Phi, psi and omega in degrees: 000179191290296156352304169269336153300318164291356153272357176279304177312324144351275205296334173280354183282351176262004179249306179238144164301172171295307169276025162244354188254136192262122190237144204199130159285165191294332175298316185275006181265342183267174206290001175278347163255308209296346165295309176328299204288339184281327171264001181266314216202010154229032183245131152283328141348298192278339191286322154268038185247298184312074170204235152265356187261332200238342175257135175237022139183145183244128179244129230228108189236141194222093169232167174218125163298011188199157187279209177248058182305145166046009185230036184283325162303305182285336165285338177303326175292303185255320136107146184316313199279309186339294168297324141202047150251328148328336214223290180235045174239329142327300196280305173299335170312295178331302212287337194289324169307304199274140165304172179250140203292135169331325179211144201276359178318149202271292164318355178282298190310301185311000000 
């Protein structure tokens, strides 16, 4: 929640500068996106291809092998789409989408 996150942040500015801290939603940490970004922008193969000239659409599938067993309350609040087609089917479009950054610098990357 809103709350709680602003006391975590409250407490790592007192711990770390802004630019020491990596901030990642928990969804773009797993290894099944962080491949996306490895086969995307460390393949060669794929880099003059991967572009608007050469894909004419992309589908985005969104499963899960389990229900909303114990997280029933947070879509109840907040809601299934919200959370994750706002959030993390988005985020995957970006990675399928962005150009590739100049540099692996945190500020490129934004």
């Amino acid at each position: 929640d809103s709350a709680s996150s602003a006391d975590l942040s409250d407490h790592l500015k007192k711990l770390f500068s802004e630019e020491q801290l990596y901030r990642i939603d928990h969804y773009l940490g797993k290894e099944m996106v962080q491949n996306l970004i490895s086969l995307r922008f460390g393949n060669m193969i794929f880099g003059p291809t991967w572009n608007r000239d050469s894909i004419a659409s992309v589908t985005i599938t969104f499963k899960e092998p389990f229900g909303t067993q114990g997280r029933g309350g947070y879509f109840d609040e907040f809601g299934i789409i919200r959370d994750v087609m706002q959030n993390h089917l988005l985020q995957i479009l970006c990675l399928a989408a962005m150009e590739k950054p100049v540099s692996t610098s945190p500020d490129d990357i934004r």
